Short mmCIF file of N, CA, C and O in Angstrom, two decimals:
data_model
loop_
_atom_site.label_atom_id
_atom_site.label_comp_id
_atom_site.label_asym_id
_atom_site.label_seq_id
_atom_site.Cartn_x
_atom_site.Cartn_y
_atom_site.Cartn_z
N MET A 89 -40.08 0.09 -5.20
CA MET A 89 -38.67 0.25 -4.88
C MET A 89 -37.88 0.39 -6.18
O MET A 89 -37.94 -0.48 -7.04
N THR A 90 -37.17 1.46 -6.34
CA THR A 90 -36.38 1.67 -7.54
C THR A 90 -34.98 1.12 -7.35
O THR A 90 -34.44 1.11 -6.25
N ARG A 91 -34.45 0.67 -8.42
CA ARG A 91 -33.12 0.08 -8.39
C ARG A 91 -32.11 1.08 -8.92
O ARG A 91 -32.34 1.72 -9.95
N ARG A 92 -31.01 1.21 -8.24
CA ARG A 92 -29.99 2.17 -8.67
C ARG A 92 -29.27 1.63 -9.91
O ARG A 92 -29.12 0.42 -10.07
N PRO A 93 -28.85 2.52 -10.79
CA PRO A 93 -28.13 2.07 -11.98
C PRO A 93 -26.79 1.44 -11.59
O PRO A 93 -26.17 1.83 -10.59
N ALA A 94 -26.36 0.47 -12.36
CA ALA A 94 -25.09 -0.20 -12.10
C ALA A 94 -23.94 0.78 -12.31
O ALA A 94 -23.93 1.55 -13.27
N THR A 95 -22.98 0.74 -11.41
CA THR A 95 -21.80 1.58 -11.53
C THR A 95 -20.71 0.83 -12.29
O THR A 95 -20.83 -0.38 -12.55
N ALA A 96 -19.66 1.54 -12.64
CA ALA A 96 -18.52 0.90 -13.30
C ALA A 96 -17.93 -0.18 -12.39
O ALA A 96 -17.55 -1.26 -12.85
N THR A 97 -17.90 0.09 -11.09
CA THR A 97 -17.39 -0.90 -10.14
C THR A 97 -18.25 -2.16 -10.16
O THR A 97 -17.74 -3.28 -10.16
N ASP A 98 -19.58 -1.98 -10.19
CA ASP A 98 -20.49 -3.13 -10.27
C ASP A 98 -20.21 -3.95 -11.52
O ASP A 98 -20.17 -5.18 -11.47
N ARG A 99 -20.03 -3.27 -12.65
CA ARG A 99 -19.79 -3.94 -13.93
C ARG A 99 -18.49 -4.76 -13.89
O ARG A 99 -18.46 -5.92 -14.32
N VAL A 100 -17.44 -4.17 -13.35
CA VAL A 100 -16.16 -4.87 -13.26
C VAL A 100 -16.27 -6.06 -12.30
O VAL A 100 -15.80 -7.16 -12.60
N GLU A 101 -16.90 -5.84 -11.16
CA GLU A 101 -17.08 -6.92 -10.19
C GLU A 101 -17.83 -8.09 -10.82
O GLU A 101 -17.41 -9.25 -10.69
N ARG A 102 -18.94 -7.81 -11.50
CA ARG A 102 -19.71 -8.88 -12.14
C ARG A 102 -18.89 -9.59 -13.22
O ARG A 102 -18.95 -10.81 -13.36
N GLY A 103 -18.13 -8.82 -13.99
CA GLY A 103 -17.32 -9.40 -15.06
C GLY A 103 -16.26 -10.36 -14.53
O GLY A 103 -16.07 -11.46 -15.05
N ILE A 104 -15.55 -9.95 -13.48
CA ILE A 104 -14.52 -10.81 -12.88
C ILE A 104 -15.18 -12.02 -12.23
O ILE A 104 -14.71 -13.16 -12.39
N HIS A 105 -16.28 -11.79 -11.53
CA HIS A 105 -17.00 -12.90 -10.88
C HIS A 105 -17.42 -13.93 -11.93
O HIS A 105 -17.21 -15.14 -11.75
N ARG A 106 -17.99 -13.48 -13.02
CA ARG A 106 -18.43 -14.38 -14.09
C ARG A 106 -17.24 -15.15 -14.67
O ARG A 106 -17.33 -16.36 -14.92
N ALA A 107 -16.11 -14.47 -14.87
CA ALA A 107 -14.93 -15.13 -15.42
C ALA A 107 -14.41 -16.22 -14.49
O ALA A 107 -13.95 -17.28 -14.95
N ILE A 108 -14.51 -16.01 -13.18
CA ILE A 108 -14.08 -17.03 -12.22
C ILE A 108 -15.04 -18.22 -12.27
O ILE A 108 -14.61 -19.38 -12.36
N VAL A 109 -16.32 -17.94 -12.23
CA VAL A 109 -17.34 -19.01 -12.23
C VAL A 109 -17.27 -19.83 -13.51
O VAL A 109 -17.43 -21.05 -13.49
N GLU A 110 -17.02 -19.17 -14.63
CA GLU A 110 -16.97 -19.85 -15.93
C GLU A 110 -15.59 -20.44 -16.21
O GLU A 110 -15.34 -20.94 -17.30
N HIS A 111 -14.68 -20.37 -15.26
CA HIS A 111 -13.32 -20.91 -15.35
C HIS A 111 -12.48 -20.28 -16.46
O HIS A 111 -11.54 -20.90 -16.95
N ARG A 112 -12.82 -19.05 -16.83
CA ARG A 112 -11.95 -18.31 -17.74
C ARG A 112 -10.78 -17.74 -16.97
O ARG A 112 -9.74 -17.42 -17.53
N LEU A 113 -10.95 -17.58 -15.65
CA LEU A 113 -9.86 -17.24 -14.74
C LEU A 113 -9.69 -18.45 -13.83
O LEU A 113 -10.59 -18.77 -13.04
N GLU A 114 -8.60 -19.14 -13.97
CA GLU A 114 -8.39 -20.38 -13.23
C GLU A 114 -7.78 -20.12 -11.85
O GLU A 114 -7.17 -19.08 -11.62
N PRO A 115 -7.93 -21.09 -10.94
CA PRO A 115 -7.29 -20.96 -9.62
C PRO A 115 -5.79 -20.70 -9.78
O PRO A 115 -5.13 -21.31 -10.60
N GLY A 116 -5.31 -19.75 -9.01
CA GLY A 116 -3.90 -19.39 -9.06
C GLY A 116 -3.61 -18.23 -10.01
O GLY A 116 -2.51 -17.69 -10.00
N ALA A 117 -4.60 -17.84 -10.82
CA ALA A 117 -4.39 -16.74 -11.77
C ALA A 117 -4.26 -15.41 -11.02
O ALA A 117 -5.03 -15.13 -10.11
N TRP A 118 -3.27 -14.62 -11.42
CA TRP A 118 -3.08 -13.30 -10.84
C TRP A 118 -3.95 -12.31 -11.59
O TRP A 118 -4.07 -12.36 -12.81
N LEU A 119 -4.57 -11.41 -10.85
CA LEU A 119 -5.44 -10.39 -11.42
C LEU A 119 -4.69 -9.07 -11.39
O LEU A 119 -4.53 -8.46 -10.33
N ARG A 120 -4.22 -8.64 -12.53
CA ARG A 120 -3.41 -7.42 -12.62
C ARG A 120 -4.31 -6.22 -12.88
O ARG A 120 -5.05 -6.18 -13.86
N GLU A 121 -4.21 -5.24 -12.00
CA GLU A 121 -5.06 -4.06 -12.07
C GLU A 121 -4.98 -3.36 -13.42
O GLU A 121 -6.01 -3.00 -13.99
N GLU A 122 -3.77 -3.17 -13.90
CA GLU A 122 -3.58 -2.44 -15.16
C GLU A 122 -4.28 -3.16 -16.32
O GLU A 122 -4.99 -2.53 -17.12
N GLU A 123 -4.09 -4.47 -16.41
CA GLU A 123 -4.72 -5.24 -17.49
C GLU A 123 -6.24 -5.22 -17.38
O GLU A 123 -6.95 -5.09 -18.38
N LEU A 124 -6.75 -5.38 -16.16
CA LEU A 124 -8.20 -5.36 -15.95
C LEU A 124 -8.78 -3.99 -16.29
O LEU A 124 -9.83 -3.90 -16.93
N ALA A 125 -8.09 -2.93 -15.89
CA ALA A 125 -8.55 -1.57 -16.17
C ALA A 125 -8.65 -1.34 -17.68
O ALA A 125 -9.64 -0.81 -18.18
N GLN A 126 -7.63 -1.77 -18.40
CA GLN A 126 -7.65 -1.63 -19.86
C GLN A 126 -8.76 -2.48 -20.48
O GLN A 126 -9.48 -2.03 -21.37
N GLY A 127 -8.90 -3.72 -20.01
CA GLY A 127 -9.91 -4.62 -20.55
C GLY A 127 -11.34 -4.13 -20.35
O GLY A 127 -12.20 -4.30 -21.22
N PHE A 128 -11.59 -3.52 -19.20
CA PHE A 128 -12.93 -3.03 -18.90
C PHE A 128 -13.12 -1.56 -19.29
O PHE A 128 -14.23 -1.03 -19.21
N GLY A 129 -12.03 -0.89 -19.66
CA GLY A 129 -12.11 0.51 -20.04
C GLY A 129 -12.43 1.43 -18.87
O GLY A 129 -13.21 2.37 -18.99
N VAL A 130 -11.82 1.11 -17.72
CA VAL A 130 -12.05 1.90 -16.51
C VAL A 130 -10.71 2.24 -15.87
O VAL A 130 -9.66 1.78 -16.32
N SER A 131 -10.75 3.02 -14.80
CA SER A 131 -9.52 3.37 -14.09
C SER A 131 -9.11 2.23 -13.15
O SER A 131 -9.92 1.37 -12.81
N ARG A 132 -7.87 2.28 -12.72
CA ARG A 132 -7.39 1.28 -11.76
C ARG A 132 -8.12 1.41 -10.43
O ARG A 132 -8.27 0.43 -9.71
N THR A 133 -8.58 2.62 -10.10
CA THR A 133 -9.33 2.83 -8.86
C THR A 133 -10.62 2.00 -8.87
O THR A 133 -10.97 1.36 -7.88
N VAL A 134 -11.31 2.02 -9.99
CA VAL A 134 -12.54 1.23 -10.13
C VAL A 134 -12.22 -0.26 -9.99
O VAL A 134 -12.93 -0.99 -9.29
N VAL A 135 -11.15 -0.71 -10.62
CA VAL A 135 -10.75 -2.11 -10.52
C VAL A 135 -10.42 -2.46 -9.07
O VAL A 135 -10.85 -3.50 -8.56
N ARG A 136 -9.70 -1.58 -8.39
CA ARG A 136 -9.34 -1.81 -6.99
C ARG A 136 -10.59 -1.96 -6.12
O ARG A 136 -10.65 -2.84 -5.27
N GLN A 137 -11.59 -1.13 -6.36
CA GLN A 137 -12.84 -1.22 -5.60
C GLN A 137 -13.54 -2.55 -5.86
O GLN A 137 -14.04 -3.19 -4.93
N ALA A 138 -13.56 -2.97 -7.11
CA ALA A 138 -14.19 -4.26 -7.46
C ALA A 138 -13.44 -5.42 -6.81
O ALA A 138 -14.05 -6.36 -6.29
N LEU A 139 -12.12 -5.36 -6.82
CA LEU A 139 -11.32 -6.42 -6.20
C LEU A 139 -11.56 -6.47 -4.69
O LEU A 139 -11.61 -7.57 -4.11
N GLN A 140 -11.71 -5.31 -4.07
CA GLN A 140 -12.01 -5.29 -2.63
C GLN A 140 -13.33 -6.02 -2.35
O GLN A 140 -13.43 -6.80 -1.40
N ARG A 141 -14.34 -5.73 -3.15
CA ARG A 141 -15.64 -6.39 -2.97
C ARG A 141 -15.52 -7.91 -3.15
O ARG A 141 -16.09 -8.68 -2.38
N LEU A 142 -14.79 -8.33 -4.18
CA LEU A 142 -14.63 -9.76 -4.43
C LEU A 142 -13.86 -10.44 -3.31
O LEU A 142 -14.13 -11.58 -2.96
N ALA A 143 -12.89 -9.73 -2.74
CA ALA A 143 -12.13 -10.29 -1.61
C ALA A 143 -13.04 -10.42 -0.38
O ALA A 143 -12.95 -11.42 0.34
N GLN A 144 -13.92 -9.45 -0.17
CA GLN A 144 -14.84 -9.52 0.96
C GLN A 144 -15.80 -10.70 0.81
O GLN A 144 -16.23 -11.28 1.80
N ALA A 145 -16.11 -11.06 -0.44
CA ALA A 145 -16.99 -12.20 -0.70
C ALA A 145 -16.20 -13.52 -0.77
O ALA A 145 -16.77 -14.57 -1.07
N HIS A 146 -14.89 -13.46 -0.51
CA HIS A 146 -13.99 -14.62 -0.51
C HIS A 146 -13.89 -15.30 -1.87
O HIS A 146 -13.65 -16.51 -1.96
N LEU A 147 -14.04 -14.53 -2.95
CA LEU A 147 -13.90 -15.08 -4.30
C LEU A 147 -12.48 -14.93 -4.82
O LEU A 147 -12.06 -15.66 -5.72
N ILE A 148 -11.76 -13.96 -4.27
CA ILE A 148 -10.35 -13.78 -4.62
C ILE A 148 -9.58 -13.53 -3.33
O ILE A 148 -10.17 -13.31 -2.28
N GLU A 149 -8.26 -13.58 -3.44
CA GLU A 149 -7.39 -13.26 -2.31
C GLU A 149 -6.61 -11.99 -2.64
O GLU A 149 -6.07 -11.87 -3.74
N LEU A 150 -6.59 -11.06 -1.71
CA LEU A 150 -5.74 -9.88 -1.83
C LEU A 150 -4.53 -10.12 -0.95
O LEU A 150 -4.66 -10.36 0.24
N ILE A 151 -3.37 -10.06 -1.56
CA ILE A 151 -2.12 -10.32 -0.84
C ILE A 151 -1.33 -9.01 -0.79
O ILE A 151 -0.99 -8.45 -1.84
N HIS A 152 -1.08 -8.53 0.41
CA HIS A 152 -0.40 -7.25 0.62
C HIS A 152 0.90 -7.18 -0.17
O HIS A 152 1.73 -8.10 -0.12
N ASN A 153 1.06 -6.10 -0.90
CA ASN A 153 2.26 -5.83 -1.72
C ASN A 153 2.48 -6.83 -2.85
O ASN A 153 3.56 -6.86 -3.44
N ARG A 154 1.49 -7.67 -3.14
CA ARG A 154 1.65 -8.63 -4.24
C ARG A 154 0.52 -8.50 -5.25
O ARG A 154 0.73 -8.70 -6.43
N GLY A 155 -0.71 -8.24 -4.78
CA GLY A 155 -1.83 -8.09 -5.70
C GLY A 155 -2.97 -9.03 -5.35
O GLY A 155 -3.11 -9.46 -4.20
N ALA A 156 -3.75 -9.35 -6.36
CA ALA A 156 -4.93 -10.18 -6.18
C ALA A 156 -4.80 -11.43 -7.03
O ALA A 156 -4.24 -11.41 -8.12
N CYS A 157 -5.33 -12.54 -6.51
CA CYS A 157 -5.31 -13.77 -7.28
C CYS A 157 -6.56 -14.60 -6.98
O CYS A 157 -7.21 -14.42 -5.96
N VAL A 158 -6.86 -15.49 -7.91
CA VAL A 158 -7.94 -16.45 -7.71
C VAL A 158 -7.36 -17.53 -6.80
O VAL A 158 -6.31 -18.11 -7.10
N PRO A 159 -7.99 -17.80 -5.66
CA PRO A 159 -7.40 -18.76 -4.72
C PRO A 159 -7.38 -20.19 -5.26
O PRO A 159 -8.24 -20.59 -6.04
N LEU A 160 -6.36 -20.90 -4.84
CA LEU A 160 -6.25 -22.33 -5.14
C LEU A 160 -7.02 -23.11 -4.08
O LEU A 160 -6.87 -22.84 -2.89
N PRO A 161 -7.85 -24.07 -4.49
CA PRO A 161 -8.56 -24.85 -3.49
C PRO A 161 -7.59 -25.74 -2.70
O PRO A 161 -6.62 -26.27 -3.25
N THR A 162 -7.87 -25.88 -1.42
CA THR A 162 -7.04 -26.72 -0.56
C THR A 162 -7.67 -28.12 -0.50
O THR A 162 -8.84 -28.29 -0.86
N PRO A 163 -6.94 -29.11 -0.02
CA PRO A 163 -7.55 -30.43 0.17
C PRO A 163 -8.77 -30.37 1.09
O PRO A 163 -9.75 -31.08 0.88
N GLU A 164 -8.73 -29.46 2.06
CA GLU A 164 -9.88 -29.30 2.96
C GLU A 164 -11.10 -28.79 2.18
O GLU A 164 -12.22 -29.24 2.40
N ASP A 165 -10.86 -27.84 1.27
CA ASP A 165 -11.96 -27.32 0.43
C ASP A 165 -12.57 -28.45 -0.40
O ASP A 165 -13.79 -28.56 -0.51
N ALA A 166 -11.73 -29.29 -0.97
CA ALA A 166 -12.22 -30.42 -1.77
C ALA A 166 -13.05 -31.36 -0.91
O ALA A 166 -14.10 -31.86 -1.34
N GLY A 167 -12.62 -31.59 0.31
CA GLY A 167 -13.37 -32.45 1.23
C GLY A 167 -14.75 -31.88 1.50
O GLY A 167 -15.75 -32.62 1.54
N HIS A 168 -14.84 -30.55 1.67
CA HIS A 168 -16.14 -29.92 1.89
C HIS A 168 -17.06 -30.09 0.68
O HIS A 168 -18.25 -30.34 0.83
N VAL A 169 -16.48 -29.97 -0.51
CA VAL A 169 -17.27 -30.14 -1.74
C VAL A 169 -17.81 -31.56 -1.82
O VAL A 169 -19.00 -31.78 -2.09
N PHE A 170 -16.95 -32.55 -1.58
CA PHE A 170 -17.40 -33.94 -1.66
C PHE A 170 -18.44 -34.26 -0.59
O PHE A 170 -19.41 -34.98 -0.84
N GLU A 171 -18.27 -33.68 0.60
CA GLU A 171 -19.26 -33.90 1.66
C GLU A 171 -20.60 -33.29 1.27
O GLU A 171 -21.65 -33.92 1.46
N ALA A 172 -20.57 -32.10 0.70
CA ALA A 172 -21.82 -31.46 0.26
C ALA A 172 -22.49 -32.29 -0.84
O ALA A 172 -23.71 -32.45 -0.84
N ARG A 173 -21.70 -32.82 -1.76
CA ARG A 173 -22.27 -33.65 -2.83
C ARG A 173 -22.90 -34.92 -2.25
O ARG A 173 -23.96 -35.34 -2.72
N ARG A 174 -22.26 -35.51 -1.24
CA ARG A 174 -22.84 -36.72 -0.62
C ARG A 174 -24.21 -36.41 -0.01
O ARG A 174 -25.14 -37.19 -0.14
N VAL A 175 -24.32 -35.25 0.62
CA VAL A 175 -25.59 -34.86 1.25
C VAL A 175 -26.65 -34.61 0.17
O VAL A 175 -27.77 -35.10 0.29
N VAL A 176 -26.30 -33.87 -0.86
CA VAL A 176 -27.27 -33.49 -1.89
C VAL A 176 -27.64 -34.68 -2.76
O VAL A 176 -28.82 -34.88 -3.09
N GLU A 177 -26.66 -35.48 -3.14
CA GLU A 177 -26.90 -36.57 -4.08
C GLU A 177 -27.35 -37.86 -3.37
O GLU A 177 -27.77 -38.79 -4.06
N GLY A 178 -27.25 -37.87 -2.06
CA GLY A 178 -27.59 -39.08 -1.32
C GLY A 178 -29.05 -39.29 -1.26
O GLY A 178 -29.75 -40.13 -1.55
#
């Protein structure tokens, strides 16, 4: 089975994903298409496609007419994390 070469969209998606996981993009941070396009050296269309993928994976929030942001965890989210830790660490 051959693997297809990574596209510009794949590269941008992985880069943003890594930045979120490594906390270089903190919860509540707005993701501006123009800045991301310049930073990755791609068009805004490529950035938009990457943001769509990340939103489908629930890693970012797309807010109509406002843009994309890294979601802020809710108290319910924190409860789920602590419950998971109790199960794993118990």
